[in-house]
Amino acid sequence: MASGLTAQLRVSTEEELQAKLAEAKEELFNLRFQGATGQLESHGRLRAVRKEIARIYTVMRERELGIITLVEEAEFEDSEPENETQTAPAVSATAQDDVAEEAAK
């Protein structure tokens, strides 16, 4: 299940993702600087910011590969007529081919 932050990232535009990434990287730099000078009070925040950066990169990569996320599936299913029960695949055909090629190696 997607966390609140991840779901929020998945509905963000590319420009918003880039802005959030730049903001998180700047915060990480400041936290590292504070740690080096002995002024850092919350060491847990370092880990949280690194995870936030990883989430942003993950969402950007999902879009690049064309992977359909859970949020998009839910929106897709809501837009279908009620009498049709067809669901969208969780992974695009090209991504499935890539996985099959990696498994064959």
PDB file of N, CA and C in Angstrom:
ATOM      1  N   MET A   1       0.842  -1.172   0.000  1.00  0.00           N
ATOM      2  CA  MET A   1       0.000   0.000   0.000  1.00  0.00           C
ATOM      3  C   MET A   1       0.890   1.238   0.000  1.00  0.00           C
ATOM      4  N   ALA A   2       0.537   2.197  -0.760  1.00  0.00           N
ATOM      5  CA  ALA A   2       1.333   3.410  -0.892  1.00  0.00           C
ATOM      6  C   ALA A   2       1.115   4.323   0.309  1.00  0.00           C
ATOM      7  N   SER A   3       2.231   4.885   0.775  1.00  0.00           N
ATOM      8  CA  SER A   3       2.113   5.833   1.881  1.00  0.00           C
ATOM      9  C   SER A   3       1.538   7.136   1.354  1.00  0.00           C
ATOM     10  N   GLY A   4       1.186   8.043   2.240  1.00  0.00           N
ATOM     11  CA  GLY A   4       0.606   9.320   1.838  1.00  0.00           C
ATOM     12  C   GLY A   4       1.547  10.126   0.976  1.00  0.00           C
ATOM     13  N   LEU A   5       2.836  10.135   1.341  1.00  0.00           N
ATOM     14  CA  LEU A   5       3.815  10.895   0.567  1.00  0.00           C
ATOM     15  C   LEU A   5       3.994  10.297  -0.825  1.00  0.00           C
ATOM     16  N   THR A   6       4.077   8.986  -0.901  1.00  0.00           N
ATOM     17  CA  THR A   6       4.271   8.338  -2.195  1.00  0.00           C
ATOM     18  C   THR A   6       3.074   8.564  -3.105  1.00  0.00           C
ATOM     19  N   ALA A   7       1.880   8.456  -2.576  1.00  0.00           N
ATOM     20  CA  ALA A   7       0.680   8.700  -3.373  1.00  0.00           C
ATOM     21  C   ALA A   7       0.648  10.146  -3.856  1.00  0.00           C
ATOM     22  N   GLN A   8       1.066  11.053  -2.994  1.00  0.00           N
ATOM     23  CA  GLN A   8       1.109  12.465  -3.368  1.00  0.00           C
ATOM     24  C   GLN A   8       2.140  12.692  -4.466  1.00  0.00           C
ATOM     25  N   LEU A   9       3.266  12.007  -4.397  1.00  0.00           N
ATOM     26  CA  LEU A   9       4.295  12.148  -5.429  1.00  0.00           C
ATOM     27  C   LEU A   9       3.806  11.601  -6.771  1.00  0.00           C
ATOM     28  N   ARG A  10       3.057  10.525  -6.731  1.00  0.00           N
ATOM     29  CA  ARG A  10       2.610   9.894  -7.977  1.00  0.00           C
ATOM     30  C   ARG A  10       1.608  10.741  -8.743  1.00  0.00           C
ATOM     31  N   VAL A  11       0.911  11.634  -8.074  1.00  0.00           N
ATOM     32  CA  VAL A  11      -0.038  12.500  -8.768  1.00  0.00           C
ATOM     33  C   VAL A  11       0.567  13.862  -9.085  1.00  0.00           C
ATOM     34  N   SER A  12       1.835  14.071  -8.715  1.00  0.00           N
ATOM     35  CA  SER A  12       2.517  15.337  -8.994  1.00  0.00           C
ATOM     36  C   SER A  12       3.009  15.383 -10.436  1.00  0.00           C
ATOM     37  N   THR A  13       3.155  16.585 -10.959  1.00  0.00           N
ATOM     38  CA  THR A  13       3.699  16.754 -12.303  1.00  0.00           C
ATOM     39  C   THR A  13       5.212  16.630 -12.258  1.00  0.00           C
ATOM     40  N   GLU A  14       5.825  16.510 -13.440  1.00  0.00           N
ATOM     41  CA  GLU A  14       7.278  16.392 -13.522  1.00  0.00           C
ATOM     42  C   GLU A  14       7.969  17.614 -12.921  1.00  0.00           C
ATOM     43  N   GLU A  15       7.420  18.797 -13.166  1.00  0.00           N
ATOM     44  CA  GLU A  15       8.012  20.020 -12.634  1.00  0.00           C
ATOM     45  C   GLU A  15       7.951  20.036 -11.111  1.00  0.00           C
ATOM     46  N   GLU A  16       6.827  19.582 -10.560  1.00  0.00           N
ATOM     47  CA  GLU A  16       6.692  19.524  -9.107  1.00  0.00           C
ATOM     48  C   GLU A  16       7.677  18.530  -8.518  1.00  0.00           C
ATOM     49  N   LEU A  17       7.859  17.383  -9.190  1.00  0.00           N
ATOM     50  CA  LEU A  17       8.824  16.393  -8.719  1.00  0.00           C
ATOM     51  C   LEU A  17      10.242  16.960  -8.725  1.00  0.00           C
ATOM     52  N   GLN A  18      10.583  17.672  -9.796  1.00  0.00           N
ATOM     53  CA  GLN A  18      11.915  18.273  -9.878  1.00  0.00           C
ATOM     54  C   GLN A  18      12.118  19.291  -8.757  1.00  0.00           C
ATOM     55  N   ALA A  19      11.097  20.091  -8.474  1.00  0.00           N
ATOM     56  CA  ALA A  19      11.199  21.094  -7.413  1.00  0.00           C
ATOM     57  C   ALA A  19      11.346  20.419  -6.046  1.00  0.00           C
ATOM     58  N   LYS A  20      10.560  19.367  -5.797  1.00  0.00           N
ATOM     59  CA  LYS A  20      10.650  18.650  -4.529  1.00  0.00           C
ATOM     60  C   LYS A  20      12.010  17.973  -4.377  1.00  0.00           C
ATOM     61  N   LEU A  21      12.545  17.452  -5.479  1.00  0.00           N
ATOM     62  CA  LEU A  21      13.859  16.813  -5.451  1.00  0.00           C
ATOM     63  C   LEU A  21      14.942  17.831  -5.108  1.00  0.00           C
ATOM     64  N   ALA A  22      14.895  18.984  -5.742  1.00  0.00           N
ATOM     65  CA  ALA A  22      15.888  20.027  -5.462  1.00  0.00           C
ATOM     66  C   ALA A  22      15.792  20.486  -4.011  1.00  0.00           C
ATOM     67  N   GLU A  23      14.577  20.639  -3.517  1.00  0.00           N
ATOM     68  CA  GLU A  23      14.367  21.064  -2.129  1.00  0.00           C
ATOM     69  C   GLU A  23      14.909  20.027  -1.149  1.00  0.00           C
ATOM     70  N   ALA A  24      14.638  18.746  -1.424  1.00  0.00           N
ATOM     71  CA  ALA A  24      15.101  17.680  -0.541  1.00  0.00           C
ATOM     72  C   ALA A  24      16.624  17.566  -0.566  1.00  0.00           C
ATOM     73  N   LYS A  25      17.223  17.728  -1.734  1.00  0.00           N
ATOM     74  CA  LYS A  25      18.687  17.670  -1.826  1.00  0.00           C
ATOM     75  C   LYS A  25      19.325  18.826  -1.065  1.00  0.00           C
ATOM     76  N   GLU A  26      18.721  19.990  -1.147  1.00  0.00           N
ATOM     77  CA  GLU A  26      19.241  21.144  -0.412  1.00  0.00           C
ATOM     78  C   GLU A  26      19.137  20.911   1.098  1.00  0.00           C
ATOM     79  N   GLU A  27      18.005  20.353   1.528  1.00  0.00           N
ATOM     80  CA  GLU A  27      17.834  20.058   2.950  1.00  0.00           C
ATOM     81  C   GLU A  27      18.850  19.018   3.412  1.00  0.00           C
ATOM     82  N   LEU A  28      19.096  18.000   2.590  1.00  0.00           N
ATOM     83  CA  LEU A  28      20.086  16.985   2.932  1.00  0.00           C
ATOM     84  C   LEU A  28      21.476  17.604   3.058  1.00  0.00           C
ATOM     85  N   PHE A  29      21.823  18.501   2.152  1.00  0.00           N
ATOM     86  CA  PHE A  29      23.110  19.189   2.226  1.00  0.00           C
ATOM     87  C   PHE A  29      23.233  19.957   3.531  1.00  0.00           C
ATOM     88  N   ASN A  30      22.178  20.700   3.881  1.00  0.00           N
ATOM     89  CA  ASN A  30      22.201  21.478   5.123  1.00  0.00           C
ATOM     90  C   ASN A  30      22.315  20.578   6.353  1.00  0.00           C
ATOM     91  N   LEU A  31      21.607  19.454   6.341  1.00  0.00           N
ATOM     92  CA  LEU A  31      21.676  18.527   7.467  1.00  0.00           C
ATOM     93  C   LEU A  31      23.069  17.921   7.594  1.00  0.00           C
ATOM     94  N   ARG A  32      23.675  17.571   6.474  1.00  0.00           N
ATOM     95  CA  ARG A  32      25.041  17.032   6.506  1.00  0.00           C
ATOM     96  C   ARG A  32      26.027  18.084   7.013  1.00  0.00           C
ATOM     97  N   PHE A  33      25.829  19.304   6.605  1.00  0.00           N
ATOM     98  CA  PHE A  33      26.697  20.394   7.057  1.00  0.00           C
ATOM     99  C   PHE A  33      26.555  20.572   8.570  1.00  0.00           C
ATOM    100  N   GLN A  34      25.313  20.542   9.067  1.00  0.00           N
ATOM    101  CA  GLN A  34      25.083  20.656  10.502  1.00  0.00           C
ATOM    102  C   GLN A  34      25.725  19.496  11.255  1.00  0.00           C
ATOM    103  N   GLY A  35      25.659  18.301  10.665  1.00  0.00           N
ATOM    104  CA  GLY A  35      26.281  17.140  11.295  1.00  0.00           C
ATOM    105  C   GLY A  35      27.792  17.273  11.380  1.00  0.00           C
ATOM    106  N   ALA A  36      28.393  17.828  10.349  1.00  0.00           N
ATOM    107  CA  ALA A  36      29.841  17.995  10.320  1.00  0.00           C
ATOM    108  C   ALA A  36      30.305  19.033  11.328  1.00  0.00           C
ATOM    109  N   THR A  37      29.480  20.026  11.605  1.00  0.00           N
ATOM    110  CA  THR A  37      29.860  21.081  12.548  1.00  0.00           C
ATOM    111  C   THR A  37      29.362  20.804  13.967  1.00  0.00           C
ATOM    112  N   GLY A  38      28.679  19.676  14.162  1.00  0.00           N
ATOM    113  CA  GLY A  38      28.206  19.307  15.487  1.00  0.00           C
ATOM    114  C   GLY A  38      26.934  20.007  15.918  1.00  0.00           C
ATOM    115  N   GLN A  39      26.193  20.580  14.999  1.00  0.00           N
ATOM    116  CA  GLN A  39      24.969  21.306  15.327  1.00  0.00           C
ATOM    117  C   GLN A  39      23.703  20.504  15.053  1.00  0.00           C
ATOM    118  N   LEU A  40      23.838  19.293  14.522  1.00  0.00           N
ATOM    119  CA  LEU A  40      22.669  18.501  14.155  1.00  0.00           C
ATOM    120  C   LEU A  40      22.015  17.923  15.406  1.00  0.00           C
ATOM    121  N   GLU A  41      20.732  18.195  15.574  1.00  0.00           N
ATOM    122  CA  GLU A  41      20.000  17.706  16.738  1.00  0.00           C
ATOM    123  C   GLU A  41      19.200  16.449  16.421  1.00  0.00           C
ATOM    124  N   SER A  42      18.704  16.332  15.210  1.00  0.00           N
ATOM    125  CA  SER A  42      17.855  15.205  14.844  1.00  0.00           C
ATOM    126  C   SER A  42      18.534  14.379  13.746  1.00  0.00           C
ATOM    127  N   HIS A  43      19.229  13.320  14.164  1.00  0.00           N
ATOM    128  CA  HIS A  43      19.910  12.470  13.193  1.00  0.00           C
ATOM    129  C   HIS A  43      18.924  11.656  12.362  1.00  0.00           C
ATOM    130  N   GLY A  44      17.745  11.423  12.898  1.00  0.00           N
ATOM    131  CA  GLY A  44      16.723  10.674  12.167  1.00  0.00           C
ATOM    132  C   GLY A  44      16.231  11.415  10.938  1.00  0.00           C
ATOM    133  N   ARG A  45      16.339  12.722  10.959  1.00  0.00           N
ATOM    134  CA  ARG A  45      15.888  13.519   9.817  1.00  0.00           C
ATOM    135  C   ARG A  45      16.748  13.245   8.587  1.00  0.00           C
ATOM    136  N   LEU A  46      18.043  12.954   8.791  1.00  0.00           N
ATOM    137  CA  LEU A  46      18.928  12.598   7.675  1.00  0.00           C
ATOM    138  C   LEU A  46      18.372  11.390   6.921  1.00  0.00           C
ATOM    139  N   ARG A  47      18.013  10.374   7.669  1.00  0.00           N
ATOM    140  CA  ARG A  47      17.476   9.157   7.065  1.00  0.00           C
ATOM    141  C   ARG A  47      16.155   9.432   6.345  1.00  0.00           C
ATOM    142  N   ALA A  48      15.300  10.222   6.965  1.00  0.00           N
ATOM    143  CA  ALA A  48      14.000  10.532   6.371  1.00  0.00           C
ATOM    144  C   ALA A  48      14.155  11.292   5.052  1.00  0.00           C
ATOM    145  N   VAL A  49      15.089  12.233   4.999  1.00  0.00           N
ATOM    146  CA  VAL A  49      15.293  13.012   3.772  1.00  0.00           C
ATOM    147  C   VAL A  49      15.882  12.128   2.677  1.00  0.00           C
ATOM    148  N   ARG A  50      16.804  11.237   3.038  1.00  0.00           N
ATOM    149  CA  ARG A  50      17.360  10.318   2.033  1.00  0.00           C
ATOM    150  C   ARG A  50      16.272   9.420   1.453  1.00  0.00           C
ATOM    151  N   LYS A  51      15.373   8.950   2.316  1.00  0.00           N
ATOM    152  CA  LYS A  51      14.263   8.114   1.839  1.00  0.00           C
ATOM    153  C   LYS A  51      13.308   8.909   0.948  1.00  0.00           C
ATOM    154  N   GLU A  52      13.083  10.164   1.290  1.00  0.00           N
ATOM    155  CA  GLU A  52      12.221  11.012   0.471  1.00  0.00           C
ATOM    156  C   GLU A  52      12.821  11.196  -0.923  1.00  0.00           C
ATOM    157  N   ILE A  53      14.129  11.405  -0.986  1.00  0.00           N
ATOM    158  CA  ILE A  53      14.816  11.548  -2.272  1.00  0.00           C
ATOM    159  C   ILE A  53      14.682  10.256  -3.074  1.00  0.00           C
ATOM    160  N   ALA A  54      14.847   9.120  -2.413  1.00  0.00           N
ATOM    161  CA  ALA A  54      14.716   7.825  -3.092  1.00  0.00           C
ATOM    162  C   ALA A  54      13.301   7.628  -3.629  1.00  0.00           C
ATOM    163  N   ARG A  55      12.294   8.043  -2.872  1.00  0.00           N
ATOM    164  CA  ARG A  55      10.900   7.922  -3.333  1.00  0.00           C
ATOM    165  C   ARG A  55      10.668   8.764  -4.591  1.00  0.00           C
ATOM    166  N   ILE A  56      11.229   9.964  -4.592  1.00  0.00           N
ATOM    167  CA  ILE A  56      11.063  10.845  -5.749  1.00  0.00           C
ATOM    168  C   ILE A  56      11.711  10.217  -6.977  1.00  0.00           C
ATOM    169  N   TYR A  57      12.936   9.718  -6.810  1.00  0.00           N
ATOM    170  CA  TYR A  57      13.612   9.064  -7.934  1.00  0.00           C
ATOM    171  C   TYR A  57      12.845   7.831  -8.409  1.00  0.00           C
ATOM    172  N   THR A  58      12.251   7.094  -7.486  1.00  0.00           N
ATOM    173  CA  THR A  58      11.477   5.905  -7.850  1.00  0.00           C
ATOM    174  C   THR A  58      10.264   6.270  -8.695  1.00  0.00           C
ATOM    175  N   VAL A  59       9.532   7.293  -8.290  1.00  0.00           N
ATOM    176  CA  VAL A  59       8.349   7.730  -9.043  1.00  0.00           C
ATOM    177  C   VAL A  59       8.773   8.221 -10.428  1.00  0.00           C
ATOM    178  N   MET A  60       9.877   8.961 -10.501  1.00  0.00           N
ATOM    179  CA  MET A  60      10.361   9.451 -11.798  1.00  0.00           C
ATOM    180  C   MET A  60      10.741   8.276 -12.705  1.00  0.00           C
ATOM    181  N   ARG A  61      11.371   7.257 -12.136  1.00  0.00           N
ATOM    182  CA  ARG A  61      11.775   6.087 -12.923  1.00  0.00           C
ATOM    183  C   ARG A  61      10.552   5.281 -13.367  1.00  0.00           C
ATOM    184  N   GLU A  62       9.556   5.159 -12.508  1.00  0.00           N
ATOM    185  CA  GLU A  62       8.323   4.464 -12.885  1.00  0.00           C
ATOM    186  C   GLU A  62       7.686   5.120 -14.101  1.00  0.00           C
ATOM    187  N   ARG A  63       7.661   6.437 -14.097  1.00  0.00           N
ATOM    188  CA  ARG A  63       7.087   7.160 -15.231  1.00  0.00           C
ATOM    189  C   ARG A  63       7.925   6.967 -16.484  1.00  0.00           C
ATOM    190  N   GLU A  64       9.230   6.957 -16.320  1.00  0.00           N
ATOM    191  CA  GLU A  64      10.122   6.771 -17.464  1.00  0.00           C
ATOM    192  C   GLU A  64       9.912   5.399 -18.105  1.00  0.00           C
ATOM    193  N   LEU A  65       9.690   4.374 -17.282  1.00  0.00           N
ATOM    194  CA  LEU A  65       9.487   3.020 -17.785  1.00  0.00           C
ATOM    195  C   LEU A  65       8.060   2.760 -18.226  1.00  0.00           C
ATOM    196  N   GLY A  66       7.148   3.646 -17.865  1.00  0.00           N
ATOM    197  CA  GLY A  66       5.755   3.467 -18.241  1.00  0.00           C
ATOM    198  C   GLY A  66       5.014   2.494 -17.351  1.00  0.00           C
ATOM    199  N   ILE A  67       5.496   2.295 -16.154  1.00  0.00           N
ATOM    200  CA  ILE A  67       4.840   1.392 -15.211  1.00  0.00           C
ATOM    201  C   ILE A  67       3.594   2.085 -14.664  1.00  0.00           C
ATOM    202  N   ILE A  68       2.486   1.372 -14.636  1.00  0.00           N
ATOM    203  CA  ILE A  68       1.254   1.934 -14.102  1.00  0.00           C
ATOM    204  C   ILE A  68       1.269   1.737 -12.597  1.00  0.00           C
ATOM    205  N   THR A  69       1.080   2.808 -11.855  1.00  0.00           N
ATOM    206  CA  THR A  69       1.108   2.728 -10.398  1.00  0.00           C
ATOM    207  C   THR A  69      -0.268   2.427  -9.846  1.00  0.00           C
ATOM    208  N   LEU A  70      -0.334   2.116  -8.556  1.00  0.00           N
ATOM    209  CA  LEU A  70      -1.608   1.798  -7.924  1.00  0.00           C
ATOM    210  C   LEU A  70      -2.580   2.963  -7.992  1.00  0.00           C
ATOM    211  N   VAL A  71      -2.088   4.169  -7.845  1.00  0.00           N
ATOM    212  CA  VAL A  71      -2.949   5.350  -7.894  1.00  0.00           C
ATOM    213  C   VAL A  71      -3.569   5.484  -9.280  1.00  0.00           C
ATOM    214  N   GLU A  72      -2.757   5.278 -10.311  1.00  0.00           N
ATOM    215  CA  GLU A  72      -3.260   5.384 -11.673  1.00  0.00           C
ATOM    216  C   GLU A  72      -4.257   4.272 -11.969  1.00  0.00           C
ATOM    217  N   GLU A  73      -4.010   3.054 -11.445  1.00  0.00           N
ATOM    218  CA  GLU A  73      -4.953   1.950 -11.657  1.00  0.00           C
ATOM    219  C   GLU A  73      -6.303   2.274 -11.039  1.00  0.00           C
ATOM    220  N   ALA A  74      -6.287   2.824  -9.839  1.00  0.00           N
ATOM    221  CA  ALA A  74      -7.540   3.159  -9.163  1.00  0.00           C
ATOM    222  C   ALA A  74      -8.303   4.206  -9.958  1.00  0.00           C
ATOM    223  N   GLU A  75      -7.604   5.206 -10.480  1.00  0.00           N
ATOM    224  CA  GLU A  75      -8.247   6.230 -11.295  1.00  0.00           C
ATOM    225  C   GLU A  75      -8.777   5.615 -12.585  1.00  0.00           C
ATOM    226  N   PHE A  76      -8.022   4.687 -13.177  1.00  0.00           N
ATOM    227  CA  PHE A  76      -8.423   4.035 -14.414  1.00  0.00           C
ATOM    228  C   PHE A  76      -9.679   3.200 -14.193  1.00  0.00           C
ATOM    229  N   GLU A  77      -9.715   2.441 -13.091  1.00  0.00           N
ATOM    230  CA  GLU A  77     -10.870   1.599 -12.806  1.00  0.00           C
ATOM    231  C   GLU A  77     -12.110   2.436 -12.512  1.00  0.00           C
ATOM    232  N   ASP A  78     -11.942   3.582 -11.865  1.00  0.00           N
ATOM    233  CA  ASP A  78     -13.071   4.448 -11.561  1.00  0.00           C
ATOM    234  C   ASP A  78     -13.673   5.053 -12.824  1.00  0.00           C
ATOM    235  N   SER A  79     -12.867   5.238 -13.867  1.00  0.00           N
ATOM    236  CA  SER A  79     -13.359   5.868 -15.084  1.00  0.00           C
ATOM    237  C   SER A  79     -14.051   4.885 -16.022  1.00  0.00           C
ATOM    238  N   GLU A  80     -13.911   3.566 -15.769  1.00  0.00           N
ATOM    239  CA  GLU A  80     -14.536   2.564 -16.630  1.00  0.00           C
ATOM    240  C   GLU A  80     -16.029   2.432 -16.308  1.00  0.00           C
ATOM    241  N   PRO A  81     -16.813   2.033 -17.299  1.00  0.00           N
ATOM    242  CA  PRO A  81     -18.223   1.740 -17.027  1.00  0.00           C
ATOM    243  C   PRO A  81     -18.343   0.562 -16.062  1.00  0.00           C
ATOM    244  N   GLU A  82     -19.415   0.518 -15.297  1.00  0.00           N
ATOM    245  CA  GLU A  82     -19.564  -0.497 -14.265  1.00  0.00           C
ATOM    246  C   GLU A  82     -19.729  -1.907 -14.821  1.00  0.00           C
ATOM    247  N   ASN A  83     -20.256  -2.058 -16.031  1.00  0.00           N
ATOM    248  CA  ASN A  83     -20.513  -3.391 -16.561  1.00  0.00           C
ATOM    249  C   ASN A  83     -19.248  -4.072 -17.077  1.00  0.00           C
ATOM    250  N   GLU A  84     -18.168  -3.347 -17.304  1.00  0.00           N
ATOM    251  CA  GLU A  84     -16.922  -3.950 -17.745  1.00  0.00           C
ATOM    252  C   GLU A  84     -16.055  -4.245 -16.533  1.00  0.00           C
ATOM    253  N   THR A  85     -15.448  -5.446 -16.514  1.00  0.00           N
ATOM    254  CA  THR A  85     -14.619  -5.836 -15.386  1.00  0.00           C
ATOM    255  C   THR A  85     -13.149  -5.937 -15.765  1.00  0.00           C
ATOM    256  N   GLN A  86     -12.769  -5.430 -16.904  1.00  0.00           N
ATOM    257  CA  GLN A  86     -11.394  -5.496 -17.359  1.00  0.00           C
ATOM    258  C   GLN A  86     -10.537  -4.550 -16.524  1.00  0.00           C
ATOM    259  N   THR A  87      -9.337  -5.037 -16.120  1.00  0.00           N
ATOM    260  CA  THR A  87      -8.421  -4.208 -15.338  1.00  0.00           C
ATOM    261  C   THR A  87      -7.143  -3.995 -16.122  1.00  0.00           C
ATOM    262  N   ALA A  88      -6.446  -2.934 -15.802  1.00  0.00           N
ATOM    263  CA  ALA A  88      -5.190  -2.615 -16.467  1.00  0.00           C
ATOM    264  C   ALA A  88      -4.074  -3.472 -15.889  1.00  0.00           C
ATOM    265  N   PRO A  89      -3.085  -3.840 -16.707  1.00  0.00           N
ATOM    266  CA  PRO A  89      -1.961  -4.608 -16.172  1.00  0.00           C
ATOM    267  C   PRO A  89      -1.131  -3.735 -15.237  1.00  0.00           C
ATOM    268  N   ALA A  90      -0.521  -4.368 -14.240  1.00  0.00           N
ATOM    269  CA  ALA A  90       0.275  -3.618 -13.269  1.00  0.00           C
ATOM    270  C   ALA A  90       1.598  -3.157 -13.879  1.00  0.00           C
ATOM    271  N   VAL A  91       2.066  -3.867 -14.927  1.00  0.00           N
ATOM    272  CA  VAL A  91       3.334  -3.531 -15.561  1.00  0.00           C
ATOM    273  C   VAL A  91       3.107  -3.488 -17.067  1.00  0.00           C
ATOM    274  N   SER A  92       3.716  -2.525 -17.726  1.00  0.00           N
ATOM    275  CA  SER A  92       3.556  -2.416 -19.166  1.00  0.00           C
ATOM    276  C   SER A  92       4.233  -3.594 -19.866  1.00  0.00           C
ATOM    277  N   ALA A  93       3.880  -3.832 -21.108  1.00  0.00           N
ATOM    278  CA  ALA A  93       4.425  -4.951 -21.866  1.00  0.00           C
ATOM    279  C   ALA A  93       5.934  -4.812 -22.052  1.00  0.00           C
ATOM    280  N   THR A  94       6.421  -3.601 -22.292  1.00  0.00           N
ATOM    281  CA  THR A  94       7.865  -3.420 -22.468  1.00  0.00           C
ATOM    282  C   THR A  94       8.612  -3.700 -21.178  1.00  0.00           C
ATOM    283  N   ALA A  95       8.040  -3.341 -20.056  1.00  0.00           N
ATOM    284  CA  ALA A  95       8.682  -3.619 -18.775  1.00  0.00           C
ATOM    285  C   ALA A  95       8.689  -5.117 -18.509  1.00  0.00           C
ATOM    286  N   GLN A  96       7.624  -5.827 -18.896  1.00  0.00           N
ATOM    287  CA  GLN A  96       7.583  -7.272 -18.745  1.00  0.00           C
ATOM    288  C   GLN A  96       8.640  -7.933 -19.601  1.00  0.00           C
ATOM    289  N   ASP A  97       8.831  -7.432 -20.821  1.00  0.00           N
ATOM    290  CA  ASP A  97       9.865  -7.974 -21.701  1.00  0.00           C
ATOM    291  C   ASP A  97      11.248  -7.762 -21.108  1.00  0.00           C
ATOM    292  N   ASP A  98      11.488  -6.593 -20.510  1.00  0.00           N
ATOM    293  CA  ASP A  98      12.766  -6.313 -19.876  1.00  0.00           C
ATOM    294  C   ASP A  98      13.037  -7.265 -18.734  1.00  0.00           C
ATOM    295  N   VAL A  99      12.008  -7.544 -17.929  1.00  0.00           N
ATOM    296  CA  VAL A  99      12.155  -8.451 -16.799  1.00  0.00           C
ATOM    297  C   VAL A  99      12.433  -9.864 -17.310  1.00  0.00           C
ATOM    298  N   ALA A 100      11.745 -10.275 -18.366  1.00  0.00           N
ATOM    299  CA  ALA A 100      11.955 -11.613 -18.920  1.00  0.00           C
ATOM    300  C   ALA A 100      13.373 -11.744 -19.469  1.00  0.00           C
ATOM    301  N   GLU A 101      13.899 -10.723 -20.111  1.00  0.00           N
ATOM    302  CA  GLU A 101      15.258 -10.755 -20.624  1.00  0.00           C
ATOM    303  C   GLU A 101      16.264 -10.854 -19.497  1.00  0.00           C
ATOM    304  N   GLU A 102      16.049 -10.117 -18.400  1.00  0.00           N
ATOM    305  CA  GLU A 102      16.957 -10.163 -17.255  1.00  0.00           C
ATOM    306  C   GLU A 102      16.926 -11.544 -16.611  1.00  0.00           C
ATOM    307  N   ALA A 103      15.761 -12.171 -16.538  1.00  0.00           N
ATOM    308  CA  ALA A 103      15.629 -13.489 -15.941  1.00  0.00           C
ATOM    309  C   ALA A 103      16.330 -14.544 -16.790  1.00  0.00           C
ATOM    310  N   ALA A 104      16.351 -14.329 -18.107  1.00  0.00           N
ATOM    311  CA  ALA A 104      16.969 -15.293 -19.000  1.00  0.00           C
ATOM    312  C   ALA A 104      18.497 -15.251 -18.916  1.00  0.00           C
ATOM    313  N   LYS A 105      19.045 -14.155 -18.443  1.00  0.00           N
ATOM    314  CA  LYS A 105      20.523 -14.012 -18.363  1.00  0.00           C
ATOM    315  C   LYS A 105      21.112 -14.795 -17.253  1.00  0.00           C
TER     316      LYS A 105
END
